[in-house]
Coordinates of C-alpha atoms and ligand atoms in Angstrom, one line a residue:
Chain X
X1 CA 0.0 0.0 0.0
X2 CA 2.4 2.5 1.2
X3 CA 6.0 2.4 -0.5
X4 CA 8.4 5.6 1.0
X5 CA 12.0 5.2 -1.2
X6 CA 14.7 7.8 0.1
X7 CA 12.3 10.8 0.7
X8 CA 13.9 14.3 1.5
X9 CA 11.6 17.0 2.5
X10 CA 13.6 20.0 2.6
X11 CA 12.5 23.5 3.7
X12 CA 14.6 26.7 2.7
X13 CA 18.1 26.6 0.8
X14 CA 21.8 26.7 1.9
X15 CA 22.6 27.5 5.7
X16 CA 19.1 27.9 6.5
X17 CA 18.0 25.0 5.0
X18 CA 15.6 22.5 7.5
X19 CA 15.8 18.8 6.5
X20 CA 11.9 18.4 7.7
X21 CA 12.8 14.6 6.4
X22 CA 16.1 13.2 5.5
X23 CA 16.6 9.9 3.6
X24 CA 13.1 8.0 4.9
X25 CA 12.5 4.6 3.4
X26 CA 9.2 3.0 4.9
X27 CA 6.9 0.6 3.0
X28 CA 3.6 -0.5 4.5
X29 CA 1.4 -3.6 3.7
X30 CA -2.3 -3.6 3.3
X31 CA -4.2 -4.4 6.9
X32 CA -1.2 -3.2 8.9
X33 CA -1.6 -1.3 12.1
X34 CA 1.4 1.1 12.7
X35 CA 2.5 3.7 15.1
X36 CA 4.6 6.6 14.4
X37 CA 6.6 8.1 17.5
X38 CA 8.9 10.7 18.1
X39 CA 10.3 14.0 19.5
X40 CA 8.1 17.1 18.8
X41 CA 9.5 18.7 15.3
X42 CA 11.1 15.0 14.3
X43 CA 8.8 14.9 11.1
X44 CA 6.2 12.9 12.3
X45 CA 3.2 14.9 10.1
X46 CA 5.6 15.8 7.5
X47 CA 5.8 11.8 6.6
X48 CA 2.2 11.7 7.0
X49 CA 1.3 14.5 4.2
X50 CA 4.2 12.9 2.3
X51 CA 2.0 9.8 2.5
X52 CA -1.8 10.9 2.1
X53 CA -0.4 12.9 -1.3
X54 CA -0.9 16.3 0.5
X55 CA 2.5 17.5 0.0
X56 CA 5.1 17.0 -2.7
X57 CA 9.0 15.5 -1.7
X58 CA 11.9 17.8 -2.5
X59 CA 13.9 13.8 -3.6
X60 CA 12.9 10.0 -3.6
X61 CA 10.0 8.3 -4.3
X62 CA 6.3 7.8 -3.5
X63 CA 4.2 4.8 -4.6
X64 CA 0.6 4.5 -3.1
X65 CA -0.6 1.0 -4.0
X66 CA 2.2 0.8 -6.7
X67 CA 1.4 3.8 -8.5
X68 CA 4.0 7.0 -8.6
X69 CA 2.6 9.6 -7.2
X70 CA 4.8 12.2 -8.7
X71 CA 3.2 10.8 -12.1
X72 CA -0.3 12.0 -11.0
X73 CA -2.1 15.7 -11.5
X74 CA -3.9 17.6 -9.0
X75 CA -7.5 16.2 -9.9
X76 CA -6.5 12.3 -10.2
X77 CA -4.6 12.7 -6.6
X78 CA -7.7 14.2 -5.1
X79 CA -9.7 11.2 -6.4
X80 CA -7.3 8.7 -5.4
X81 CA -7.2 10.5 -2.1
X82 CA -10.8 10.5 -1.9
X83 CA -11.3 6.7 -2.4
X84 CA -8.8 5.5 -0.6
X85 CA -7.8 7.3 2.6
X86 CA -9.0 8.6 5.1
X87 CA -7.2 11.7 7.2
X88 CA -7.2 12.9 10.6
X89 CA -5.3 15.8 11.2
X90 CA -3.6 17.5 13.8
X91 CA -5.3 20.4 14.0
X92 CA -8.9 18.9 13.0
X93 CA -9.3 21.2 9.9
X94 CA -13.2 21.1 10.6
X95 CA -15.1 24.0 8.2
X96 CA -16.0 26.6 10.6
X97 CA -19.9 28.1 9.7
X98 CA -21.0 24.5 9.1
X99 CA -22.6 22.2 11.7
X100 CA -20.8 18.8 12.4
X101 CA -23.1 16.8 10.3
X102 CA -22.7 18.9 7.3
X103 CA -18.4 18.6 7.9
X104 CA -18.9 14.8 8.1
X105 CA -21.2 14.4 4.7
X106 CA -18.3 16.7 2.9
X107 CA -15.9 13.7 1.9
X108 CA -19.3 11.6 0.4
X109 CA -20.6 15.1 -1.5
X110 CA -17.4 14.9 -3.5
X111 CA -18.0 11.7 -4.2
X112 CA -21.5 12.5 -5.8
X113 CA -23.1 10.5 -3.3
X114 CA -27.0 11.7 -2.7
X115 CA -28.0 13.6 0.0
X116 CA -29.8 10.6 1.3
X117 CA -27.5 8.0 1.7
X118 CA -24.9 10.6 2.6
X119 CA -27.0 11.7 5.5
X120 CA -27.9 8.1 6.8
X121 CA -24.1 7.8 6.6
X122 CA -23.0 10.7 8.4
X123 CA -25.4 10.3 11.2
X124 CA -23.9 7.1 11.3
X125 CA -20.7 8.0 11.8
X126 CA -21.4 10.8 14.1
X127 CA -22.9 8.0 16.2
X128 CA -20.1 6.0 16.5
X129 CA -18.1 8.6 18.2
X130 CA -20.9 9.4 20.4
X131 CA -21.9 12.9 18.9
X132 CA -25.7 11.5 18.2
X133 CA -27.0 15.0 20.3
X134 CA -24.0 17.5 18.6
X135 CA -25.1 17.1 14.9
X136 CA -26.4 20.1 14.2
X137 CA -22.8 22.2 16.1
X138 CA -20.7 24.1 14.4
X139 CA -17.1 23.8 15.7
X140 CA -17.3 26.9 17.9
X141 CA -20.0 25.4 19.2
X142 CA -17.8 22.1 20.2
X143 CA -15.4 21.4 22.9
X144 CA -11.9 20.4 21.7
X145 CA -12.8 16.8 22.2
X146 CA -16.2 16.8 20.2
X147 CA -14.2 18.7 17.7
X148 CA -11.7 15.9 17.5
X149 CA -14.1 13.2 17.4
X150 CA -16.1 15.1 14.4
X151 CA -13.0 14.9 12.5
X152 CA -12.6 11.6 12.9
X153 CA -16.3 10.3 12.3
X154 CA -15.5 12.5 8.8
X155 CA -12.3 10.5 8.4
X156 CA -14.5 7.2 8.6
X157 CA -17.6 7.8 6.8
X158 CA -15.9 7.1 3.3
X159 CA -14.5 4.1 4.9
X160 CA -11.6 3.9 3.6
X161 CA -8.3 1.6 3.4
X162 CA -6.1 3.3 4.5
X163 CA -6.7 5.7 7.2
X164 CA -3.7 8.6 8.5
X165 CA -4.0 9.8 11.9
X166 CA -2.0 12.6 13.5
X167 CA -2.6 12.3 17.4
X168 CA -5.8 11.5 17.0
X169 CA -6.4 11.6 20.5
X170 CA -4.4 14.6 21.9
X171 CA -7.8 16.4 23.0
X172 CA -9.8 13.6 24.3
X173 CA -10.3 11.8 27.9
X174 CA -9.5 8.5 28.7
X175 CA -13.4 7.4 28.0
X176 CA -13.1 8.8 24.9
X177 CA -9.7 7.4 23.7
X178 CA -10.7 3.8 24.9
X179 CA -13.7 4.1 22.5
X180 CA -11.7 5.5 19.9
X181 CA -9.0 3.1 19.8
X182 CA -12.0 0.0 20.4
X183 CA -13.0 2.0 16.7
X184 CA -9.3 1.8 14.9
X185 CA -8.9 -2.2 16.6
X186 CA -12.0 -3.1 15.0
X187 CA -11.4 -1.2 11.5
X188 CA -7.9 -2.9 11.5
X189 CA -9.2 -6.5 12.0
X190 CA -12.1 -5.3 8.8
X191 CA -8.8 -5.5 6.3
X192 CA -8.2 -1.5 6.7
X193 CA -4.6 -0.5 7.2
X194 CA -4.5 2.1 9.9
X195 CA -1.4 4.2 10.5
X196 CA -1.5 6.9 14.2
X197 CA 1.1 9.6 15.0
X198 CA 1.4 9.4 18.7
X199 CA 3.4 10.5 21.6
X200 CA 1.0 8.5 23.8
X201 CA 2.7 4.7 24.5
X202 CA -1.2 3.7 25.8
X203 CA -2.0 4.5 21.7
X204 CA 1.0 2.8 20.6
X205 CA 0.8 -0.2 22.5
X206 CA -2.8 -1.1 20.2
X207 CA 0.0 -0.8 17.1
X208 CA 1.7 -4.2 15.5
X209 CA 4.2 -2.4 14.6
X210 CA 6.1 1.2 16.0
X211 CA 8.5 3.4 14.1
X212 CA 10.2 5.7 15.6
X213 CA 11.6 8.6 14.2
X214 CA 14.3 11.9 15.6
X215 CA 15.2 14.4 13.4
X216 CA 13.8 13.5 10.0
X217 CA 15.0 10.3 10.0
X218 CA 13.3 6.9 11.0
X219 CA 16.2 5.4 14.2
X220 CA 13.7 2.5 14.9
X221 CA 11.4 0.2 13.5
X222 CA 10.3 -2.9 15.7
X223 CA 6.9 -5.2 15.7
X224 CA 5.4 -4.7 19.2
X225 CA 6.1 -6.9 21.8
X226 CA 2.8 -7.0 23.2
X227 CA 0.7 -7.8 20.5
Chain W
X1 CA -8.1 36.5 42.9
X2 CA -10.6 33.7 41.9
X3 CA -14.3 33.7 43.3
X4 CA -17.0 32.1 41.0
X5 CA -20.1 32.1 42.7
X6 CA -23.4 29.9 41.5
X7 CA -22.6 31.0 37.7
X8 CA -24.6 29.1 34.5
X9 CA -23.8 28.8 31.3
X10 CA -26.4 28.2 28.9
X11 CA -26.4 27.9 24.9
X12 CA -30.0 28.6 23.3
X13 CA -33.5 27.9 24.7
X14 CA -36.3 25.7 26.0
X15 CA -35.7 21.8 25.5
X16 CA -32.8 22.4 23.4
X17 CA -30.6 24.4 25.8
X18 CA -27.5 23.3 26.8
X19 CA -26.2 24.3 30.3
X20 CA -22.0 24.1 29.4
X21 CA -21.7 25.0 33.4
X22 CA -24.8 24.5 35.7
X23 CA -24.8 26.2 39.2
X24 CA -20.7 26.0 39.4
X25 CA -19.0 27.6 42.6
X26 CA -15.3 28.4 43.2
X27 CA -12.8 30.2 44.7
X28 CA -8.9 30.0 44.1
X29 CA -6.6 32.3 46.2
X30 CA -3.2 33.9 45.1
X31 CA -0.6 30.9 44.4
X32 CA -2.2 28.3 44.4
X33 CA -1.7 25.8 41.5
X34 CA -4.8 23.8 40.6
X35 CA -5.8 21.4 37.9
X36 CA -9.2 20.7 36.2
X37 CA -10.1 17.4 34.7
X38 CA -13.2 15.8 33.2
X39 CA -14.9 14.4 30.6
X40 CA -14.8 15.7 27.1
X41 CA -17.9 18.4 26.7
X42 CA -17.9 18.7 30.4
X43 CA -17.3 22.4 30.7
X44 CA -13.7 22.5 31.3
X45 CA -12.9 25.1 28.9
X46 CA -16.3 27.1 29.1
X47 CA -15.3 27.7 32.8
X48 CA -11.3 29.1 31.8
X49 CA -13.4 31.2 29.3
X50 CA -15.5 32.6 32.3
X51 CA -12.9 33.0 34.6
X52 CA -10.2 34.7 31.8
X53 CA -13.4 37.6 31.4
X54 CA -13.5 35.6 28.0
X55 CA -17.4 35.1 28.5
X56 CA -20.6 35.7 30.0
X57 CA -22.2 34.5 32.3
X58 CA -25.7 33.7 31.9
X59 CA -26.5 34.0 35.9
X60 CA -24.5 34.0 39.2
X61 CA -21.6 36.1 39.4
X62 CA -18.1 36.8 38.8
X63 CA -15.3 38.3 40.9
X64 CA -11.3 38.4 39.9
X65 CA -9.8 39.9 42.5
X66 CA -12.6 41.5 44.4
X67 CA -13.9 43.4 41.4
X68 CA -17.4 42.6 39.8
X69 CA -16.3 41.6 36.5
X70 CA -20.0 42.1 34.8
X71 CA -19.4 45.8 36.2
X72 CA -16.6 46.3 33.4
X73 CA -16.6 47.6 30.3
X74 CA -14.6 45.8 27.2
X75 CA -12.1 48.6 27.7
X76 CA -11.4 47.7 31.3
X77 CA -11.9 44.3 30.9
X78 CA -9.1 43.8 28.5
X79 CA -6.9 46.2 30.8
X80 CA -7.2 43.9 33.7
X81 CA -7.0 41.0 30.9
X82 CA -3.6 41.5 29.7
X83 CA -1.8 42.7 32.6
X84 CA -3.1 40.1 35.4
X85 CA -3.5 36.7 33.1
X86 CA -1.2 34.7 30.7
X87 CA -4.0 32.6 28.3
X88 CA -3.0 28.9 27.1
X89 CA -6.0 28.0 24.3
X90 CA -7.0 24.6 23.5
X91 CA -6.2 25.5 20.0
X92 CA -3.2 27.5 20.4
X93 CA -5.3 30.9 18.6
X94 CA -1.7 32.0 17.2
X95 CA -2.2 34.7 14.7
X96 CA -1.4 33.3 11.5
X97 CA 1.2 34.3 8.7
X98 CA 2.9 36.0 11.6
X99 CA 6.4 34.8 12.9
X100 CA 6.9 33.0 16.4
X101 CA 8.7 36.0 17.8
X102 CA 5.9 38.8 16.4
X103 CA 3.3 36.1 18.0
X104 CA 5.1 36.6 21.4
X105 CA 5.8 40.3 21.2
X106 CA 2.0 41.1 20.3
X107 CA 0.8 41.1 24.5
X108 CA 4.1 43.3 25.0
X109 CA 2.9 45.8 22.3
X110 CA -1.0 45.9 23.7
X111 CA 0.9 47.2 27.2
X112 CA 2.4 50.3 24.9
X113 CA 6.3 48.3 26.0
X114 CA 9.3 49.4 23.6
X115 CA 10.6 47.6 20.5
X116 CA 13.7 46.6 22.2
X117 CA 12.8 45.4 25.5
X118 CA 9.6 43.7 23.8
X119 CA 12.4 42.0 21.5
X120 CA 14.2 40.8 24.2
X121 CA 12.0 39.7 26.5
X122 CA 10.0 37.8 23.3
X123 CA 13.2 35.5 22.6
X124 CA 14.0 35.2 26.1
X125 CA 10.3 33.4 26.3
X126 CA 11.0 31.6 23.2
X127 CA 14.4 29.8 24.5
X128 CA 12.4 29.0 28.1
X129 CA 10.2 26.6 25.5
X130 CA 12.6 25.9 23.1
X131 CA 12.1 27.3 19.9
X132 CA 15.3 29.5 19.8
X133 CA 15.8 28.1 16.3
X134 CA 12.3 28.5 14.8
X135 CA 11.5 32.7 16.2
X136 CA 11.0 33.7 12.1
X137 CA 8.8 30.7 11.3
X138 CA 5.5 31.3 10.8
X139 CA 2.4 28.9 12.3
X140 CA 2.2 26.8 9.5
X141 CA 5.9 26.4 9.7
X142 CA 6.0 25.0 12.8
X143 CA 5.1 21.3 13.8
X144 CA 2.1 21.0 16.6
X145 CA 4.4 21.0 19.4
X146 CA 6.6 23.5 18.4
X147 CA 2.8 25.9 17.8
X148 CA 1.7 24.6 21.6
X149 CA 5.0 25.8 22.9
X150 CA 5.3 29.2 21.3
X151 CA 1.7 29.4 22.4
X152 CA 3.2 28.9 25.7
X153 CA 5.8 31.3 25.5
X154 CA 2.8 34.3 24.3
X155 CA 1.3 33.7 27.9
X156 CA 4.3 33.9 30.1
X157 CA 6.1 36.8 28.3
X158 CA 3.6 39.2 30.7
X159 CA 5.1 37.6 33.1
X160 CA 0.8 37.3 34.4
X161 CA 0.3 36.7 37.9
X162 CA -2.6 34.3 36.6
X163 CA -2.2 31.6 34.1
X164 CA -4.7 30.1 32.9
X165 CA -3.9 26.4 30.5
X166 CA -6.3 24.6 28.6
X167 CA -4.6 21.3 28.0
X168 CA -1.1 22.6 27.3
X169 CA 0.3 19.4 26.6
X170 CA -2.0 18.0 24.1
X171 CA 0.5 18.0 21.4
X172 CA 3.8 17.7 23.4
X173 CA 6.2 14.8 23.5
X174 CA 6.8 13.5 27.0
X175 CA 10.5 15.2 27.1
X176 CA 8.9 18.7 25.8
X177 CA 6.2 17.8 28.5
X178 CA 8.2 17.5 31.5
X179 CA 10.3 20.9 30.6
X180 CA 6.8 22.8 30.5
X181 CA 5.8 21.5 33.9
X182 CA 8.7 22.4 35.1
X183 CA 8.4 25.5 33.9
X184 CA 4.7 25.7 36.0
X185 CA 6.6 24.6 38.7
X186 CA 9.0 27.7 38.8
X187 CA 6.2 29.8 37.9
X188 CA 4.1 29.0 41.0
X189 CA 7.0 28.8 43.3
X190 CA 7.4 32.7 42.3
X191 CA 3.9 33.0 43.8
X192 CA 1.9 32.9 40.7
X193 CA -0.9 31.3 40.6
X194 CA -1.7 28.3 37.5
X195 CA -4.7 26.7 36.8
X196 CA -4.2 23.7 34.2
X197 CA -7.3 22.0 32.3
X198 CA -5.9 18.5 31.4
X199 CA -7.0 14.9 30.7
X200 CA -3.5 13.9 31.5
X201 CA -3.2 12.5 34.7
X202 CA 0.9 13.0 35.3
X203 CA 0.3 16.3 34.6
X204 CA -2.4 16.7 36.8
X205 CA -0.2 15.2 39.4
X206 CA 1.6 18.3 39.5
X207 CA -0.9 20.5 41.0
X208 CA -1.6 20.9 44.5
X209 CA -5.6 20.5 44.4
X210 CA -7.4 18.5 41.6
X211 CA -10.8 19.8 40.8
X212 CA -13.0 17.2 38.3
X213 CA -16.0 18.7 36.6
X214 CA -19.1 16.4 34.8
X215 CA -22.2 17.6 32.9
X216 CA -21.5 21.5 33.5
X217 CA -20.8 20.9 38.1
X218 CA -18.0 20.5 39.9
X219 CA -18.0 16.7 41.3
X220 CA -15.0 17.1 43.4
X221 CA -12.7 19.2 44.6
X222 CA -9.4 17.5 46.5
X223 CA -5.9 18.7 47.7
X224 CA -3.5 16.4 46.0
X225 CA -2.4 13.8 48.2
X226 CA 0.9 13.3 46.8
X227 CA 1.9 17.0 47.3
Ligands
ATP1 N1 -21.6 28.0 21.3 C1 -22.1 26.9 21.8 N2 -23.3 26.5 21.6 C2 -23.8 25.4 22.1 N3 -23.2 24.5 22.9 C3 -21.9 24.8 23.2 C4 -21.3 26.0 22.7 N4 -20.0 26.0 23.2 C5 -19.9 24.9 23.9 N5 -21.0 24.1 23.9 C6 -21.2 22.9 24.6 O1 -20.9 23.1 26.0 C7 -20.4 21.9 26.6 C8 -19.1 22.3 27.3 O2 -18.0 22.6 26.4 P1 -16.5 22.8 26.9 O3 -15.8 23.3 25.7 O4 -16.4 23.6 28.1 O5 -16.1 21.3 27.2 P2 -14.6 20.8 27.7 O6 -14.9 20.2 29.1 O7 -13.6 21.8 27.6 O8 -14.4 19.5 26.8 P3 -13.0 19.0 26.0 O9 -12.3 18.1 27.0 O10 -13.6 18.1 24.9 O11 -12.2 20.1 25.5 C9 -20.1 20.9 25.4 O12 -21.1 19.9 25.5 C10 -20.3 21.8 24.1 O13 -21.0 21.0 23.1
ATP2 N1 6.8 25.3 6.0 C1 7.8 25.0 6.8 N2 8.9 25.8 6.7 C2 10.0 25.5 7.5 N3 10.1 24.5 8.4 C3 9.0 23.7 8.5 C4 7.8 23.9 7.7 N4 6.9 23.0 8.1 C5 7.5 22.2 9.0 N5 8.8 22.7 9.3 C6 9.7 22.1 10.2 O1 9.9 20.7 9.9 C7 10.1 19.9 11.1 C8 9.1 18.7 11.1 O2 7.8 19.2 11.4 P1 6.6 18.1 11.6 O3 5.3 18.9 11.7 O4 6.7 17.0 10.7 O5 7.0 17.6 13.1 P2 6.2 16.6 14.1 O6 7.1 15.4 14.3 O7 4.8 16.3 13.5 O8 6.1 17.3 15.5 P3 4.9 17.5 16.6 O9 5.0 16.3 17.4 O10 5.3 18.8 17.3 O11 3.6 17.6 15.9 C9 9.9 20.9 12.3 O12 11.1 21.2 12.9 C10 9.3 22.1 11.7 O13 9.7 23.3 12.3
MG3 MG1 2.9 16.8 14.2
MG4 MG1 -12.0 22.0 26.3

C-alpha cells in the first residue's frame, strides 16, 4: 500500500536549510496497524502529508498501492485520495460556519453520493463517536474533544483503506480514547490499514508495529512486543 | 483572585438548551496551583473562558480579584485582561502568517512596551520553550508542538500573575512535556498562581488541588495527596 523510497523534505536553501525529512525509506502492507513516535519537530506529520499525497518531496520516491505519485495531477490525486484514505489531522481542519453533520457528509458530497445515503451515513458516523445529540454544532460550538471526534467520524464515513491519523487523540479523555481506539482495533481487524502519530505509549501499544523517528530520519522500526 | 459564585452557562433555549456549566462555585486564592479534569464536553474550557473575562455568564456572578467583573466595560476588561493573566488555548489561537517572535511580542505591544525590551523579552520566552531556532517561522511552519509551545511562551512573556492552560500538553512529547511542567513549577514557586485544564493524569499530578468537573458541576474538589 504505502512504499516511502529515500524521501527528502527540505525547507529553505543553503545554511538555512531544514531537513523536515532526511533519507526516509518506509513501506507499508495492506491491513497493517502502525504507530509513528517521536520528538516534537522530528517529522512525524511531514511523513504523514508525504504519504496521504498532501504535500510534494523535494527527492525519492512515493508509490501509493504501486502507482508513482509524482506521475499523478492535482485532480487524479484528489480522487485517489478521496477513495482511498481517510485523514485525521492534527489540528482537526473542521469548516468553521458548518454544523458537524454537514463537515462529516463533505468527503461523500465529492464523491457524488446523494444527500440521502450521505445523510444516513454521516449520522452514522457521528454515532459511532458518540456525537448522536452535537449534529447540528458548528465547531465553535464544540469542545476540543467533540471537535476531534467530528473529525474523525469525517475521516471514517468514506470508509476507507487506508486511514492517516496525527494524534488523533491529543484532546480527548480516557473514556473517549478507549472508544476511539475500540474503533481503529476493529477497523484494522475489517482488512483497513491504519497508520496513528502518537506520543501516547497507551495509543502505541494497540500498534503491531512502531516506528520511531528523531530528526527526519526513521532510528527504529520494531513489531510490538505486546501484540 | 478567583471567586466564582453559582454561575450558569447556557447555549439557546427551551428543551434544546444546553447548560455548558450549571450552578458552578469556586474560589482560588493567590498561588495556588490547581488542575481541572473531566470528561470531554464537560465544561472545562467554558469555565477558563468565564474565569479569563473571555465570556458571560448567563446568571451567578463573577469576581477576579474583588472586582465585579460584569461591572466592566470591554475597555477595562481587556486592561485587567492582559496585565493580570497569561492565556493557554486549547487550539493555540496564534495569529497566523505572523512569525513566532511577532506572535510573542504582540501582549508586549497591547501594554504600549518598547521595541527593544519587547524584542528581548520575546526571545528570552521563546528559549524558556525551546524554539530559539524557529522565532521567524511562521504557524504553518511550525510542527504542533513546536505551535503549543510558542503558544506557551505568548502567555508567560507578561510575566501574568494568573495563568490560565487549557490542556497545554496536548500535542507535546513527553521530554517537551516535563520541561513545561517544570516551567509551572518555577512559575508557582514565584507566587503565581496556575490553573491547568488536562486529561492527562501525570500532569495533573503536578498540581496541589485536583478539581474534576461532569455535565457542566463541579464533582469534586481535593488537595492532591501526593503534594
Ligand atoms: N456556542 C455553543 N453552543 C452550544 N453548545 C456549546 C457551545 N459551546 C460549547 N458548547 C457545549 O458546551 C459543553 C461544554 O463545552 P466545553 O468546551 O467547556 O467542554 P470541555 O470540558 O472543555 O471538553 P473537551 O475536553 O472536549 O475540551 C459541550 O457539550 C459543548 O458542546
Ligand atoms: N513550511 C515550513 N517551513 C520550514 N520548516 C518547516 C515547515 N513545516 C515544518 N517545518 C519544520 O519541519 C520539522 C518537522 O515538522 P513536523 O510537523 O513533521 O513535526 P512533528 O514530528 O509532527 O512534530 P509534533 O509532534 O510537534 O507535531 C519541524 O522542525 C518544523 O519546524
Ligand atoms: Mg505533528
Ligand atoms: Mg476543552
Amino acid at each position: 500500500v504505502i512504499d516511502v523510497r529515500n524521501v527528502i523534505k527540505r525547507y529553505g536553501v543553503g545554511d538555512a536549510a531544514i531537513f523536515a525529512l532526511n533519507d526516509v525509506s518506509l513501506s507499508i502492507e495492506q491491513g497493517e496497524y502502525v504507530a509513528i513516535m517521536g520528538p516534537s519537530g522530528s517529522g512525524k506529520s511531514t511523513l504523514m502529508n508525504i504519504m496521504g499525497a498532501l504535500d510534494n518531496v523535494t527527492a525519492g520516491e512515493y508509490f501509493l498501492d504501486g502507482i508513482d505519485v509524482s506521475s499523478l495531477g492535482e485532480n487524479e490525486l484528489s480522487i485517489v485520495r478521496g477513495r482511498k484514505i481517510g485523514f485525521i489531522f492534527q489540528s482537526f481542519n473542521l469548516v468553521p460556519r458548518t454544523s458537524a453533520l454537514a463537515n462529516v457528509e463533505l468527503p461523500l458530497a465529492y464523491q457524488g453520493i446523494k444527500l440521502k445515503e450521505r445523510r444516513m451515513r454521516a449520522l452514522k458516523a457521528l454515532d459511532l463517536v458518540g456525537l448522536s445529540d452535537r449534529v447540528n454544532h458548528e465547531p465553535t460550538e464544540l469542545s476540543g474533544g467533540q471537535q476531534q471526534r467530528a473529525a474523525v467520524a469525517r475521516a471514517l464515513v468514506t470508509r476507507p483503506a487506508l486511514l492517516l491519523a496525527d494524534e488523533p487523540t491529543g484532546a480527548l479523555d480516557s473514556k473517549s480514547t478507549e472508544d476511539l481506539l475500540d474503533l481503529f482495533d476493529q477497523i484494522n481487524e475489517a482488512g483497513r490499514t491504519v497508520v496513528v502519530i502518537t506520543h501516547e505509549n497507551d495509543v502505541a501499544a494497540r500498534a503491531k508495529r512502531i516506528i520511531r523517528m528523531r530528526d527526519g530520519k526513521i532510528i527504529e522500526d520494531v513489531l510490538n512486543a505486546k501484540k
